C-alpha cells in the first residue's frame, strides 16, 4: 500500500516550494549539526548526521565523524536511531576490519528502552536497512517504500563501546551523540523531510 503511493508523493514533493532555503541550519530537518569534542578520538566524535535521497530511491542517513590518528577500537560502534512509530536501532563497527554486518534492534518506545551505559538492546529489529562505509563515517539507508507517511520521523546517532552477547547487544559506554545536549528528538512528518530533500536536488 505504501509502495503504490511513493511515485505520487515524490511528484508532489518535486513541485513543492523549496522551503528549506529559508531555514536556519540548526532547524533544518535534513541534518543534525554537531560540534567538535577534542576530548574524544576522531572516530568517536560525531560531527554531522545528514539525510539524502539516493539515486535508487532510498532514504539515506550519513553519520560523519572526525578523522583520527589512532586505530579504531574493536568494540566501538556507530549507532543510528530512527524514531518512526517505534525506535529502530542499527549498529555497525567503526573498524572496517570487523565487516559490514548491520546489527538491528527495535523498541516500542524509546523511553522504555533508553540508550544508556549498562543497557542491553535485545529485541530484533527490521532488516530493511542497509549500511555502507563513507569517508570518516557510515551510511545507513532504507527504501522510501518503508516510510509510513502517517507517522512522524526523527533520527539521531551515537558512537559507543559495546559487545554482542547471546541475549543482545550490551552498551558499555556512550562516547558521543549527534544532537549533543538535546533532550528530545526532532519529530517531523516524512512529507516535510522529503520535501526539503527534493528541494535541494533541483
Coordinates of N, CA and C in Angstrom, one line a residue:
X1 N 0.8 -1.2 0.0 CA 0.0 0.0 0.0 C 0.9 1.3 0.0
X2 N 2.0 1.2 0.8 CA 2.9 2.4 0.8 C 3.5 2.5 -0.5
X3 N 3.9 1.4 -1.1 CA 4.7 1.5 -2.4 C 3.9 2.1 -3.5
X4 N 2.5 1.9 -3.5 CA 1.7 2.4 -4.6 C 1.6 3.9 -4.5
X5 N 1.9 4.5 -3.4 CA 1.8 6.0 -3.2 C 3.1 6.7 -3.4
X6 N 4.2 6.0 -3.5 CA 5.5 6.7 -3.5 C 5.7 7.6 -4.7
X7 N 5.4 7.1 -5.9 CA 5.6 7.9 -7.1 C 4.8 9.2 -7.0
X8 N 3.5 9.1 -6.5 CA 2.7 10.3 -6.4 C 3.2 11.2 -5.4
X9 N 3.7 10.7 -4.3 CA 4.3 11.6 -3.2 C 5.5 12.3 -3.7
X10 N 6.4 11.6 -4.4 CA 7.6 12.2 -4.9 C 7.3 13.3 -6.0
X11 N 6.3 13.0 -6.8 CA 5.9 14.0 -7.8 C 5.4 15.3 -7.2
X12 N 4.6 15.1 -6.1 CA 4.1 16.3 -5.4 C 5.2 17.0 -4.7
X13 N 6.2 16.3 -4.2 CA 7.3 17.0 -3.4 C 8.1 17.8 -4.4
X14 N 8.4 17.2 -5.6 CA 9.2 17.9 -6.5 C 8.6 19.2 -7.0
X15 N 7.2 19.3 -6.9 CA 6.5 20.5 -7.3 C 6.4 21.5 -6.2
X16 N 6.8 21.1 -4.9 CA 6.6 22.0 -3.8 C 7.7 23.0 -3.7
X17 N 7.4 24.2 -3.1 CA 8.4 25.2 -3.0 C 9.6 24.8 -2.1
X18 N 10.8 25.3 -2.4 CA 12.0 25.0 -1.6 C 12.0 25.6 -0.3
X19 N 11.2 25.1 0.6 CA 11.0 25.7 2.0 C 12.3 25.7 2.7
X20 N 13.2 24.8 2.4 CA 14.4 24.6 3.2 C 15.4 25.8 3.0
X21 N 15.2 26.6 2.0 CA 16.1 27.7 1.7 C 16.1 28.7 2.8
X22 N 14.9 28.8 3.5 CA 14.8 29.9 4.5 C 15.1 29.4 5.9
X23 N 15.5 28.1 6.0 CA 15.7 27.6 7.3 C 17.1 27.9 7.9
X24 N 17.1 28.0 9.2 CA 18.4 28.0 9.9 C 18.9 26.6 9.9
X25 N 20.3 26.5 9.7 CA 20.9 25.2 9.6 C 20.5 24.3 10.8
X26 N 20.4 24.8 12.0 CA 20.1 24.0 13.2 C 18.6 23.7 13.3
X27 N 17.7 24.3 12.4 CA 16.3 23.9 12.4 C 16.0 23.0 11.2
X28 N 17.0 22.8 10.3 CA 16.8 22.0 9.1 C 16.5 20.6 9.4
X29 N 15.3 20.0 9.0 CA 15.0 18.6 9.4 C 15.9 17.6 8.7
X30 N 16.7 18.0 7.7 CA 17.5 17.1 6.9 C 18.8 16.7 7.6
X31 N 19.2 17.5 8.6 CA 20.6 17.4 9.1 C 20.6 17.7 10.6
X32 N 21.5 17.0 11.3 CA 21.9 17.3 12.7 C 23.3 17.8 12.7
X33 N 23.5 19.0 13.0 CA 24.9 19.6 13.1 C 25.4 19.4 14.5
X34 N 26.5 18.8 14.7 CA 27.1 18.6 16.0 C 28.3 19.5 16.1
X35 N 28.9 19.5 17.3 CA 30.2 20.3 17.4 C 31.3 19.4 17.8
X36 N 32.5 19.8 17.5 CA 33.7 19.0 17.8 C 34.0 18.9 19.2
X37 N 34.4 17.7 19.6 CA 34.8 17.4 21.0 C 36.2 16.8 21.0
X38 N 37.2 17.6 21.3 CA 38.6 17.2 21.2 C 38.9 16.2 22.3
X39 N 38.1 16.0 23.3 CA 38.4 15.0 24.3 C 38.2 13.6 23.8
X40 N 37.5 13.5 22.7 CA 37.3 12.2 22.1 C 38.2 11.9 20.9
X41 N 38.5 10.6 20.7 CA 39.3 10.3 19.5 C 38.4 10.5 18.3
X42 N 39.0 10.8 17.1 CA 38.3 11.2 15.9 C 37.1 10.3 15.6
X43 N 37.2 9.0 15.4 CA 36.1 8.2 15.0 C 35.0 8.1 16.1
X44 N 35.2 8.6 17.3 CA 34.2 8.6 18.3 C 33.4 9.9 18.4
X45 N 33.9 10.9 17.6 CA 33.4 12.3 17.7 C 32.5 12.6 16.5
X46 N 31.2 12.6 16.7 CA 30.2 12.8 15.6 C 30.2 14.3 15.3
X47 N 30.3 14.6 14.0 CA 30.2 16.0 13.5 C 28.9 16.3 12.8
X48 N 28.3 15.3 12.2 CA 27.1 15.6 11.5 C 26.3 14.3 11.2
X49 N 25.0 14.4 11.2 CA 24.1 13.3 10.7 C 23.2 13.9 9.7
X50 N 23.4 13.5 8.4 CA 22.7 14.1 7.3 C 21.9 13.1 6.6
X51 N 20.7 13.5 6.1 CA 19.8 12.7 5.3 C 19.9 13.1 3.8
X52 N 19.7 12.1 2.9 CA 19.7 12.4 1.5 C 18.8 11.3 0.8
X53 N 18.5 11.5 -0.4 CA 17.8 10.5 -1.2 C 18.8 10.0 -2.3
X54 N 18.9 8.7 -2.3 CA 19.9 8.1 -3.3 C 19.3 8.0 -4.6
X55 N 20.1 7.7 -5.6 CA 19.6 7.5 -7.0 C 18.7 6.3 -7.2
X56 N 18.7 5.4 -6.3 CA 17.8 4.2 -6.4 C 16.7 4.3 -5.4
X57 N 16.3 5.5 -5.1 CA 15.1 5.8 -4.2 C 15.2 5.2 -2.8
X58 N 16.3 5.5 -2.2 CA 16.4 5.1 -0.8 C 16.6 6.3 0.1
X59 N 16.1 6.3 1.3 CA 16.4 7.4 2.2 C 17.6 7.0 3.0
X60 N 18.7 7.8 2.9 CA 20.0 7.5 3.5 C 20.3 8.5 4.6
X61 N 20.9 7.9 5.7 CA 21.3 8.6 6.9 C 22.9 8.5 6.9
X62 N 23.6 9.6 6.7 CA 25.0 9.6 6.8 C 25.5 10.1 8.1
X63 N 26.3 9.3 8.8 CA 26.9 9.7 10.1 C 28.4 10.0 9.9
X64 N 28.7 11.3 10.0 CA 30.1 11.6 9.8 C 30.8 11.9 11.1
X65 N 32.0 11.4 11.2 CA 32.8 11.6 12.4 C 34.1 12.3 12.0
X66 N 34.8 12.7 13.1 CA 36.1 13.4 12.8 C 37.2 12.4 12.6
X67 N 38.1 12.7 11.6 CA 39.2 11.8 11.4 C 40.1 11.8 12.6
X68 N 40.7 10.6 12.8 CA 41.6 10.4 14.0 C 42.8 9.7 13.6
X69 N 43.9 9.9 14.3 CA 45.1 9.2 14.0 C 45.2 7.8 14.7
X70 N 44.5 7.7 15.8 CA 44.5 6.4 16.4 C 43.7 5.3 15.7
X71 N 44.1 4.1 15.8 CA 43.3 3.0 15.1 C 42.0 2.8 15.9
X72 N 40.9 2.5 15.1 CA 39.6 2.3 15.7 C 39.7 1.1 16.7
X73 N 38.9 1.2 17.8 CA 38.9 0.2 18.8 C 37.9 -0.9 18.3
X74 N 38.2 -2.1 18.6 CA 37.4 -3.2 18.1 C 36.0 -3.2 18.7
X75 N 35.8 -2.7 19.8 CA 34.5 -2.7 20.5 C 33.7 -1.4 20.2
X76 N 34.2 -0.5 19.4 CA 33.5 0.8 19.1 C 32.5 0.6 17.9
X77 N 31.3 1.2 18.1 CA 30.3 1.1 17.1 C 29.7 2.5 16.8
X78 N 29.1 2.7 15.6 CA 28.3 3.8 15.3 C 26.8 3.3 15.2
X79 N 26.0 3.9 16.0 CA 24.6 3.5 16.1 C 23.7 4.6 15.5
X80 N 22.8 4.2 14.7 CA 21.8 5.1 14.2 C 20.5 4.8 14.9
X81 N 19.8 5.8 15.4 CA 18.4 5.6 15.9 C 17.4 6.3 15.1
X82 N 16.4 5.6 14.6 CA 15.3 6.3 13.9 C 14.0 6.0 14.7
X83 N 13.4 7.1 15.0 CA 12.1 7.1 15.7 C 11.0 7.2 14.6
X84 N 10.2 6.2 14.4 CA 9.2 6.2 13.3 C 8.1 5.2 13.7
X85 N 7.2 5.5 14.5 CA 6.2 4.7 15.2 C 6.7 3.8 16.3
X86 N 8.1 3.6 16.2 CA 8.8 2.9 17.3 C 10.3 3.3 17.1
X87 N 11.1 2.8 18.0 CA 12.6 3.1 17.9 C 13.3 2.0 17.1
X88 N 14.0 2.4 16.1 CA 14.8 1.4 15.3 C 16.3 1.8 15.6
X89 N 17.0 0.8 16.0 CA 18.5 1.0 16.3 C 19.3 0.1 15.4
X90 N 20.3 0.7 14.7 CA 21.2 0.0 13.8 C 22.6 0.3 14.2
X91 N 23.5 -0.7 14.2 CA 24.9 -0.6 14.6 C 25.8 -1.2 13.6
X92 N 26.9 -0.5 13.4 CA 28.0 -1.0 12.5 C 29.3 -0.8 13.2
X93 N 30.2 -1.7 13.2 CA 31.5 -1.5 13.9 C 32.3 -0.3 13.2
X94 N 33.0 0.5 14.0 CA 33.8 1.6 13.5 C 34.9 1.0 12.7
X95 N 35.5 -0.1 13.1 CA 36.6 -0.7 12.4 C 36.2 -1.5 11.2
X96 N 36.6 -1.1 10.0 CA 36.1 -1.8 8.8 C 36.6 -3.3 8.8
X97 N 37.7 -3.6 9.5 CA 38.2 -4.9 9.5 C 37.2 -5.9 10.1
X98 N 36.2 -5.4 10.9 CA 35.2 -6.2 11.5 C 34.0 -6.5 10.6
X99 N 34.0 -6.0 9.4 CA 33.0 -6.3 8.5 C 31.8 -5.3 8.4
X100 N 30.9 -5.6 7.6 CA 29.8 -4.6 7.4 C 28.4 -5.2 7.7
X101 N 28.4 -6.2 8.6 CA 27.1 -6.8 9.0 C 26.4 -5.8 10.0
X102 N 25.2 -5.4 9.7 CA 24.4 -4.5 10.4 C 23.7 -5.2 11.6
X103 N 23.8 -4.7 12.8 CA 23.1 -5.2 13.9 C 21.8 -4.4 14.1
X104 N 20.6 -5.1 14.1 CA 19.4 -4.4 14.1 C 18.5 -4.7 15.3
X105 N 18.1 -3.7 16.0 CA 17.2 -3.8 17.2 C 16.1 -2.8 17.1
X106 N 15.1 -3.1 18.0 CA 13.9 -2.2 18.0 C 13.4 -2.1 19.4
X107 N 12.6 -1.0 19.6 CA 11.9 -0.9 20.9 C 10.6 -0.2 20.7
X108 N 9.6 -0.6 21.4 CA 8.2 0.0 21.1 C 8.3 1.5 21.4
X109 N 8.9 1.9 22.5 CA 9.0 3.3 22.9 C 10.5 3.6 23.4
X110 N 11.0 4.7 22.9 CA 12.4 5.0 23.3 C 12.5 5.2 24.8
X111 N 11.5 5.7 25.4 CA 11.6 6.0 26.9 C 11.6 4.7 27.6
X112 N 11.1 3.6 27.1 CA 11.1 2.3 27.7 C 12.4 1.6 27.6
X113 N 13.2 2.0 26.6 CA 14.5 1.4 26.3 C 15.5 2.4 26.0
X114 N 15.9 3.2 27.0 CA 16.9 4.3 26.7 C 18.3 3.8 26.3
X115 N 19.0 4.6 25.6 CA 20.4 4.3 25.2 C 21.3 4.8 26.3
X116 N 21.6 4.0 27.3 CA 22.5 4.4 28.4 C 23.5 3.3 28.6
X117 N 24.6 3.6 29.2 CA 25.6 2.6 29.5 C 25.0 1.6 30.5
X118 N 25.2 0.3 30.2 CA 24.7 -0.7 31.0 C 23.4 -1.3 30.5
X119 N 22.8 -0.7 29.5 CA 21.5 -1.3 29.0 C 21.8 -2.2 27.9
X120 N 20.9 -3.1 27.6 CA 21.0 -4.2 26.6 C 19.9 -4.0 25.5
X121 N 20.3 -4.0 24.3 CA 19.4 -4.0 23.2 C 19.1 -5.4 22.8
X122 N 17.8 -5.9 23.0 CA 17.6 -7.3 22.9 C 16.5 -7.7 21.9
X123 N 15.6 -6.7 21.5 CA 14.5 -7.0 20.6 C 15.0 -6.9 19.2
X124 N 15.0 -8.0 18.4 CA 15.5 -7.9 17.0 C 14.7 -6.9 16.2
X125 N 15.4 -6.2 15.3 CA 14.7 -5.1 14.5 C 14.5 -5.5 13.1
X126 N 14.0 -4.5 12.3 CA 13.8 -4.6 10.9 C 15.1 -4.8 10.1
X127 N 15.0 -5.7 9.1 CA 16.2 -5.9 8.2 C 16.1 -5.0 7.0
X128 N 15.3 -4.0 7.0 CA 15.1 -3.2 5.8 C 16.3 -2.3 5.6
X129 N 17.0 -1.9 6.6 CA 18.2 -1.0 6.5 C 19.4 -1.7 6.0
X130 N 20.1 -1.0 5.1 CA 21.5 -1.5 4.7 C 22.5 -0.5 5.2
X131 N 23.7 -0.9 5.2 CA 24.8 0.0 5.7 C 26.0 -0.1 4.8
X132 N 26.7 1.0 4.7 CA 28.0 1.0 3.9 C 28.9 2.1 4.6
X133 N 30.1 2.0 4.2 CA 31.1 3.0 4.8 C 31.3 4.1 3.8
X134 N 31.4 5.3 4.4 CA 31.8 6.5 3.7 C 33.0 7.1 4.4
X135 N 33.7 8.1 3.7 CA 34.9 8.6 4.4 C 34.5 9.2 5.8
X136 N 35.2 8.7 6.8 CA 35.0 9.2 8.2 C 33.6 9.0 8.7
X137 N 33.0 7.8 8.3 CA 31.7 7.6 8.8 C 31.0 6.4 8.1
X138 N 29.7 6.3 8.3 CA 28.9 5.2 7.7 C 27.6 5.8 7.2
X139 N 27.0 5.1 6.3 CA 25.7 5.5 5.7 C 24.8 4.3 5.9
X140 N 23.6 4.6 6.5 CA 22.5 3.6 6.6 C 21.4 4.1 5.6
X141 N 20.8 3.1 4.9 CA 19.7 3.5 4.0 C 18.6 2.5 4.1
X142 N 17.4 3.0 3.7 CA 16.2 2.2 3.7 C 15.3 2.6 2.5
X143 N 14.6 1.7 1.9 CA 13.7 2.1 0.7 C 12.7 3.2 1.1
X144 N 12.4 4.1 0.2 CA 11.3 5.1 0.5 C 10.0 4.4 0.8
X145 N 9.8 3.2 0.2 CA 8.5 2.5 0.5 C 8.4 2.0 1.9
X146 N 9.5 2.1 2.7 CA 9.4 1.7 4.1 C 8.7 2.7 5.0
X147 N 8.7 4.0 4.5 CA 8.2 5.1 5.3 C 6.7 4.9 5.4
X148 N 6.2 5.3 6.6 CA 4.8 5.4 6.9 C 4.5 6.9 6.9
X149 N 3.7 7.4 5.9 CA 3.5 8.8 5.8 C 2.5 9.3 6.9
X150 N 1.9 8.4 7.6 CA 1.0 8.9 8.7 C 1.7 9.0 10.1
X151 N 3.0 8.6 10.1 CA 3.7 8.7 11.4 C 4.9 9.6 11.2
X152 N 5.2 10.4 12.2 CA 6.3 11.3 12.2 C 7.6 10.5 12.3
X153 N 8.7 11.2 12.0 CA 10.0 10.6 12.0 C 11.1 11.5 12.6
X154 N 12.0 10.9 13.3 CA 13.2 11.6 13.9 C 14.4 10.7 13.8
X155 N 15.5 11.2 13.9 CA 16.7 10.4 13.8 C 17.9 11.1 14.6
X156 N 18.8 10.2 15.1 CA 20.0 10.7 15.8 C 21.0 9.6 15.7
X157 N 22.2 9.9 16.1 CA 23.3 8.9 16.0 C 24.2 9.0 17.2
X158 N 24.8 7.8 17.6 CA 25.7 7.7 18.7 C 26.9 7.0 18.3
X159 N 28.0 7.3 19.0 CA 29.2 6.4 19.0 C 29.3 5.8 20.4
X160 N 29.6 4.5 20.4 CA 29.6 3.9 21.7 C 30.6 2.6 21.7
X161 N 30.8 2.1 22.9 CA 31.5 0.9 23.0 C 30.6 -0.2 23.6
X162 N 30.6 -1.4 23.0 CA 29.7 -2.4 23.4 C 30.2 -3.8 22.9
X163 N 29.4 -4.8 23.2 CA 29.7 -6.1 22.8 C 28.4 -6.9 22.5
X164 N 28.5 -7.8 21.6 CA 27.4 -8.7 21.2 C 27.4 -9.9 22.2
X165 N 26.2 -10.1 22.8 CA 26.0 -11.2 23.7 C 24.9 -12.1 23.2
X166 N 24.8 -13.3 23.7 CA 23.7 -14.1 23.3 C 22.3 -13.5 23.5
X167 N 22.2 -12.7 24.5 CA 20.9 -12.0 24.7 C 20.7 -10.7 24.1
X168 N 21.7 -10.2 23.3 CA 21.5 -8.9 22.6 C 22.8 -8.2 22.6
X169 N 22.7 -6.9 22.5 CA 23.9 -6.0 22.4 C 24.0 -5.2 23.7
X170 N 25.1 -5.3 24.4 CA 25.3 -4.6 25.7 C 26.1 -3.3 25.4
X171 N 25.5 -2.2 25.8 CA 26.1 -0.9 25.7 C 27.0 -0.7 26.9
X172 N 28.3 -0.6 26.7 CA 29.2 -0.4 27.8 C 29.5 1.0 28.1
X173 N 29.6 1.8 27.1 CA 29.9 3.3 27.2 C 29.4 4.0 26.0
X174 N 28.8 5.2 26.2 CA 28.4 6.1 25.1 C 29.4 7.2 25.1
X175 N 30.1 7.4 23.9 CA 31.1 8.4 23.7 C 30.4 9.7 23.3
X176 N 29.5 9.7 22.3 CA 29.0 10.9 21.7 C 27.6 10.7 21.2
X177 N 26.9 11.8 21.0 CA 25.6 11.8 20.4 C 25.5 12.9 19.4
X178 N 24.9 12.7 18.3 CA 24.8 13.7 17.3 C 24.2 15.0 17.8
X179 N 23.0 14.9 18.4 CA 22.3 16.0 18.9 C 22.8 16.3 20.4
X180 N 24.0 16.7 20.5 CA 24.6 16.9 21.8 C 23.7 17.9 22.7
X181 N 23.4 17.5 23.9 CA 22.7 18.4 24.8 C 21.2 18.4 24.6
X182 N 20.7 17.9 23.5 CA 19.3 17.9 23.3 C 18.6 16.8 24.0
X183 N 17.5 17.1 24.7 CA 16.8 16.1 25.4 C 15.8 15.3 24.6
X184 N 15.3 15.9 23.5 CA 14.2 15.3 22.7 C 14.7 15.2 21.2
X185 N 14.2 14.2 20.5 CA 14.4 14.2 19.1 C 13.5 15.1 18.4
X186 N 13.9 15.6 17.2 CA 13.0 16.4 16.4 C 12.1 15.6 15.5
X187 N 10.9 15.5 15.9 CA 9.9 14.7 15.1 C 9.3 15.6 14.0
X188 N 9.4 15.1 12.8 CA 8.8 15.9 11.6 C 8.0 14.9 10.8
X189 N 7.2 15.3 9.9 CA 6.4 14.5 9.0 C 7.4 14.0 7.9
X190 N 7.3 12.8 7.5 CA 8.1 12.3 6.3 C 7.9 13.2 5.1
X191 N 6.7 13.7 4.9 CA 6.5 14.6 3.8 C 7.3 15.9 3.9
X192 N 7.4 16.4 5.1 CA 8.3 17.6 5.3 C 9.7 17.3 5.0
X193 N 10.2 16.2 5.5 CA 11.6 15.8 5.3 C 11.9 15.6 3.8
X194 N 11.0 14.8 3.1 CA 11.3 14.6 1.7 C 11.1 15.8 0.9
X195 N 10.2 16.7 1.3 CA 10.1 18.0 0.6 C 11.4 18.8 0.6
X196 N 12.0 18.8 1.8 CA 13.3 19.6 1.9 C 14.4 18.9 1.1
X197 N 14.4 17.5 1.1 CA 15.4 16.8 0.4 C 15.3 17.0 -1.1
X198 N 14.0 16.9 -1.6 CA 13.8 17.1 -3.0 C 14.1 18.5 -3.5
X199 N 13.9 19.5 -2.6 CA 14.1 20.9 -3.0 C 15.6 21.1 -3.3
X200 N 16.5 20.4 -2.6 CA 17.9 20.6 -2.8 C 18.4 19.8 -4.1
X201 N 17.6 19.0 -4.7 CA 18.0 18.2 -5.8 C 17.7 18.9 -7.2
X202 N 17.0 20.0 -7.1 CA 16.6 20.7 -8.3 C 17.7 21.5 -8.9

